[in-house]
Amino acid sequence: MALSYARSLCRIHANPEKPAASVLRSSSSGNAAKDVLALYSSILANAGLRTSSSGEEPLQATYVIGIGLGMRESSGKYCEGYDTAAGTNRTSAEGEAGLFQASYNSISASPELRKLYDEYKANESRCMLATFKEGVSCTSRSILGTGAGADYQTFVKRCPAFAAEYTMTLIRLLRSHFGPLNTKSAQVIGSCDSMLSQVKTLIDSNPEAACSELF
């Protein structure tokens, strides 16, 4: 997640603008029904995280929440399959997959999500799979259904860097897609914020070199 955050930092400062950048750098919309930063406003304020101005601060707050979300949804496993408790009498577009358990039917929340999906599919060397594999064991889990939704499930599990940036974008637009956000059970942890601040310091020390490696 530290590397994904670093890439998102580079993304919001890139010229020309890259997919999802406008969403990731935006300040809190104030719409708690859609935007996780608005929903978590009091929790973030108590943690000293600011979201009222666009730029790096709302991005970092989003990732702090996102780390907590990933632990709630999959215990940090990039390879997690669909929720078997929800049954199989569903379309492939409803099948959850990956670290954050997002499903393909969420992609309609914004054209930026489709652009991000296409960006990663065009260059899978950027998926950071080896990094996300460290310390994680996976069991075989079948894909739900067929077609575009099934393709998405497969891709999300083999491209965790995409899953991270996709979900960080999605929770700014459609936070209700995730149960742990609706109940605020995804935790905001101070040590995660500190880690991301250290990442930002490293990027800021030589942004051109760092971002060329990440993109």
Coordinates of C-alpha atoms in Angstrom, one line a residue:
M1 CA 0.0 0.0 0.0
A2 CA 2.9 2.3 0.6
L3 CA 4.0 1.9 -3.0
S4 CA 0.5 2.4 -4.3
Y5 CA 0.2 5.6 -2.3
A6 CA 3.5 6.7 -3.8
R7 CA 2.2 6.1 -7.2
S8 CA -1.0 8.0 -6.4
L9 CA 1.0 10.9 -5.2
C10 CA 2.8 10.9 -8.6
R11 CA -0.5 10.6 -10.3
I12 CA -2.1 13.7 -8.8
H13 CA 0.9 15.8 -9.8
A14 CA 1.4 14.4 -13.3
N15 CA 1.2 16.5 -16.4
P16 CA -0.7 15.7 -18.5
E17 CA -3.3 14.5 -16.0
K18 CA -3.6 10.8 -15.5
P19 CA -6.8 8.7 -14.9
A20 CA -8.5 9.2 -11.5
A21 CA -6.2 12.1 -10.5
S22 CA -9.0 14.6 -10.3
V23 CA -10.9 12.4 -7.9
L24 CA -7.9 11.3 -5.7
R25 CA -6.7 14.9 -5.1
S26 CA -10.2 16.4 -4.5
S27 CA -11.1 17.8 -1.1
S28 CA -14.0 16.3 0.8
S29 CA -17.2 16.8 -1.1
G30 CA -19.2 17.0 2.1
N31 CA -21.6 14.3 0.8
A32 CA -21.4 11.5 3.4
A33 CA -23.7 9.3 1.3
K34 CA -21.0 9.0 -1.3
D35 CA -17.6 10.3 -0.2
V36 CA -15.8 8.4 2.5
L37 CA -13.9 11.5 3.6
A38 CA -17.2 13.2 4.4
L39 CA -18.5 10.1 6.2
Y40 CA -15.3 9.8 8.3
S41 CA -15.0 13.6 8.8
S42 CA -15.1 13.6 12.6
I43 CA -12.8 10.5 12.9
L44 CA -10.3 12.1 10.5
A45 CA -10.4 15.4 12.4
N46 CA -9.7 13.7 15.7
A47 CA -6.7 12.0 14.1
G48 CA -5.4 15.3 12.8
L49 CA -6.1 14.5 9.1
R50 CA -7.2 17.4 7.0
T51 CA -9.4 17.1 3.9
S52 CA -10.8 20.5 3.3
S53 CA -8.3 21.5 0.6
S54 CA -7.5 19.6 -2.6
G55 CA -4.1 17.9 -3.0
E56 CA -2.0 15.6 -1.0
E57 CA -3.9 15.8 2.3
P58 CA -7.2 14.2 1.1
L59 CA -5.2 11.6 -0.8
Q60 CA -3.3 10.6 2.3
A61 CA -6.5 10.5 4.4
T62 CA -8.1 8.3 1.8
Y63 CA -5.3 5.8 1.9
V64 CA -5.3 5.7 5.7
I65 CA -8.9 4.7 5.6
G66 CA -8.2 2.3 2.7
I67 CA -5.6 0.4 4.6
G68 CA -8.1 -0.2 7.4
L69 CA -10.7 -1.2 4.7
G70 CA -8.4 -3.8 3.2
M71 CA -7.8 -5.4 6.5
R72 CA -11.5 -5.7 7.2
E73 CA -12.4 -7.0 3.7
S74 CA -9.7 -9.5 3.2
S75 CA -7.2 -9.5 6.1
G76 CA -4.8 -7.9 3.6
K77 CA -4.9 -10.7 1.1
Y78 CA -4.6 -9.5 -2.5
C79 CA -5.9 -12.9 -3.8
E80 CA -9.2 -13.1 -1.9
G81 CA -12.1 -14.4 -4.0
Y82 CA -15.8 -13.7 -4.0
D83 CA -17.9 -13.7 -0.8
T84 CA -19.2 -17.3 -0.6
A85 CA -21.6 -16.3 2.1
A86 CA -23.4 -14.2 -0.4
G87 CA -24.0 -17.2 -2.6
T88 CA -23.6 -17.9 -6.3
N89 CA -27.0 -16.9 -7.5
R90 CA -25.5 -13.6 -8.7
T91 CA -24.1 -12.1 -11.9
S92 CA -20.3 -12.0 -12.5
A93 CA -20.5 -8.2 -12.2
E94 CA -21.6 -8.7 -8.5
G95 CA -18.7 -11.0 -7.7
E96 CA -16.3 -9.5 -5.2
A97 CA -12.5 -10.0 -5.7
G98 CA -9.2 -9.0 -4.3
L99 CA -7.8 -7.1 -1.4
F100 CA -10.8 -4.7 -1.1
Q101 CA -13.6 -7.0 -2.4
A102 CA -14.8 -4.5 -5.0
S103 CA -17.0 -5.9 -7.7
Y104 CA -17.2 -5.0 -11.4
N105 CA -20.7 -3.3 -11.1
S106 CA -18.9 -0.4 -9.3
I107 CA -17.1 0.7 -12.4
S108 CA -20.1 2.7 -13.6
A109 CA -19.6 5.1 -10.7
S110 CA -17.3 7.3 -12.8
P111 CA -15.6 7.2 -16.2
E112 CA -12.3 7.7 -14.4
L113 CA -12.6 4.1 -13.0
R114 CA -12.8 2.7 -16.5
K115 CA -9.8 4.8 -17.6
L116 CA -7.8 3.5 -14.7
Y117 CA -8.8 -0.1 -15.5
D118 CA -7.7 0.3 -19.1
E119 CA -4.4 1.9 -18.0
Y120 CA -3.5 -1.1 -15.9
K121 CA -4.6 -3.7 -18.4
A122 CA -2.4 -2.1 -21.0
N123 CA 0.7 -2.6 -18.8
E124 CA 0.5 -5.4 -16.2
S125 CA 4.2 -4.9 -15.3
R126 CA 2.9 -2.1 -13.0
C127 CA 0.7 -4.5 -10.9
M128 CA 3.2 -4.9 -8.0
L129 CA 2.1 -8.5 -7.6
A130 CA 5.4 -9.7 -6.1
T131 CA 5.3 -7.0 -3.5
F132 CA 1.7 -7.8 -2.4
K133 CA 2.5 -11.5 -2.4
E134 CA 5.0 -11.1 0.4
G135 CA 3.9 -13.0 3.5
V136 CA 0.5 -13.9 2.0
S137 CA -0.7 -17.5 1.3
C138 CA -3.6 -18.0 -1.1
T139 CA -6.0 -20.9 -1.5
S140 CA -7.7 -21.6 -4.8
R141 CA -11.0 -19.8 -5.2
S142 CA -13.1 -20.0 -8.3
I143 CA -14.4 -17.0 -10.2
L144 CA -18.1 -16.2 -10.1
G145 CA -19.8 -16.3 -13.5
T146 CA -18.4 -15.5 -16.9
G147 CA -17.9 -12.4 -19.1
A148 CA -16.7 -9.0 -18.2
G149 CA -17.4 -9.3 -14.5
A150 CA -15.4 -12.6 -14.4
D151 CA -12.5 -11.0 -16.3
Y152 CA -12.5 -8.1 -13.8
Q153 CA -12.3 -10.6 -10.8
T154 CA -9.4 -12.4 -12.4
F155 CA -7.5 -9.2 -13.1
V156 CA -8.1 -7.6 -9.7
K157 CA -6.5 -10.7 -8.0
R158 CA -3.4 -10.6 -10.2
C159 CA -3.0 -6.8 -10.2
P160 CA -3.3 -5.6 -6.6
A161 CA -1.8 -2.2 -7.4
F162 CA -4.8 -1.6 -9.6
A163 CA -7.1 -2.9 -6.9
A164 CA -5.6 -0.3 -4.5
E165 CA -5.9 2.8 -6.8
Y166 CA -9.3 1.7 -8.1
T167 CA -10.6 1.3 -4.6
M168 CA -9.1 4.6 -3.3
T169 CA -10.9 6.3 -6.2
L170 CA -14.1 4.4 -5.7
I171 CA -14.5 5.2 -2.0
R172 CA -14.5 8.9 -2.8
L173 CA -17.4 8.3 -5.2
L174 CA -19.4 5.3 -3.9
R175 CA -18.3 4.5 -0.4
S176 CA -21.6 2.6 0.2
H177 CA -20.2 -0.2 -2.0
F178 CA -18.2 -1.3 1.1
G179 CA -19.9 -2.6 4.3
P180 CA -17.0 -1.8 6.6
L181 CA -17.2 1.8 5.5
N182 CA -21.0 2.0 6.0
T183 CA -20.5 0.8 9.6
K184 CA -17.3 2.7 10.1
S185 CA -15.6 -0.5 11.2
A186 CA -12.6 0.2 8.9
Q187 CA -10.2 1.8 11.3
V188 CA -8.1 4.9 11.0
I189 CA -4.7 4.0 12.5
G190 CA -2.1 6.6 13.4
S191 CA 0.8 4.5 12.5
C192 CA -0.5 4.1 9.0
D193 CA -0.7 7.8 8.6
S194 CA 2.9 8.1 9.9
M195 CA 4.1 5.5 7.4
L196 CA 2.4 7.4 4.5
S197 CA 4.0 10.7 5.7
Q198 CA 7.4 9.0 5.4
V199 CA 6.5 7.8 1.9
K200 CA 5.6 11.4 1.0
T201 CA 8.9 12.7 2.3
L202 CA 10.8 10.2 0.2
I203 CA 8.8 11.1 -2.9
D204 CA 9.3 14.9 -2.3
S205 CA 13.0 14.4 -1.9
N206 CA 13.4 13.5 -5.6
P207 CA 9.9 13.4 -7.3
E208 CA 11.2 13.2 -10.8
A209 CA 13.3 10.1 -10.2
A210 CA 10.7 8.4 -7.9
C211 CA 7.8 9.0 -10.2
S212 CA 9.7 7.8 -13.3
E213 CA 10.2 4.5 -11.5
L214 CA 6.5 4.2 -10.4
F215 CA 5.1 5.1 -13.8

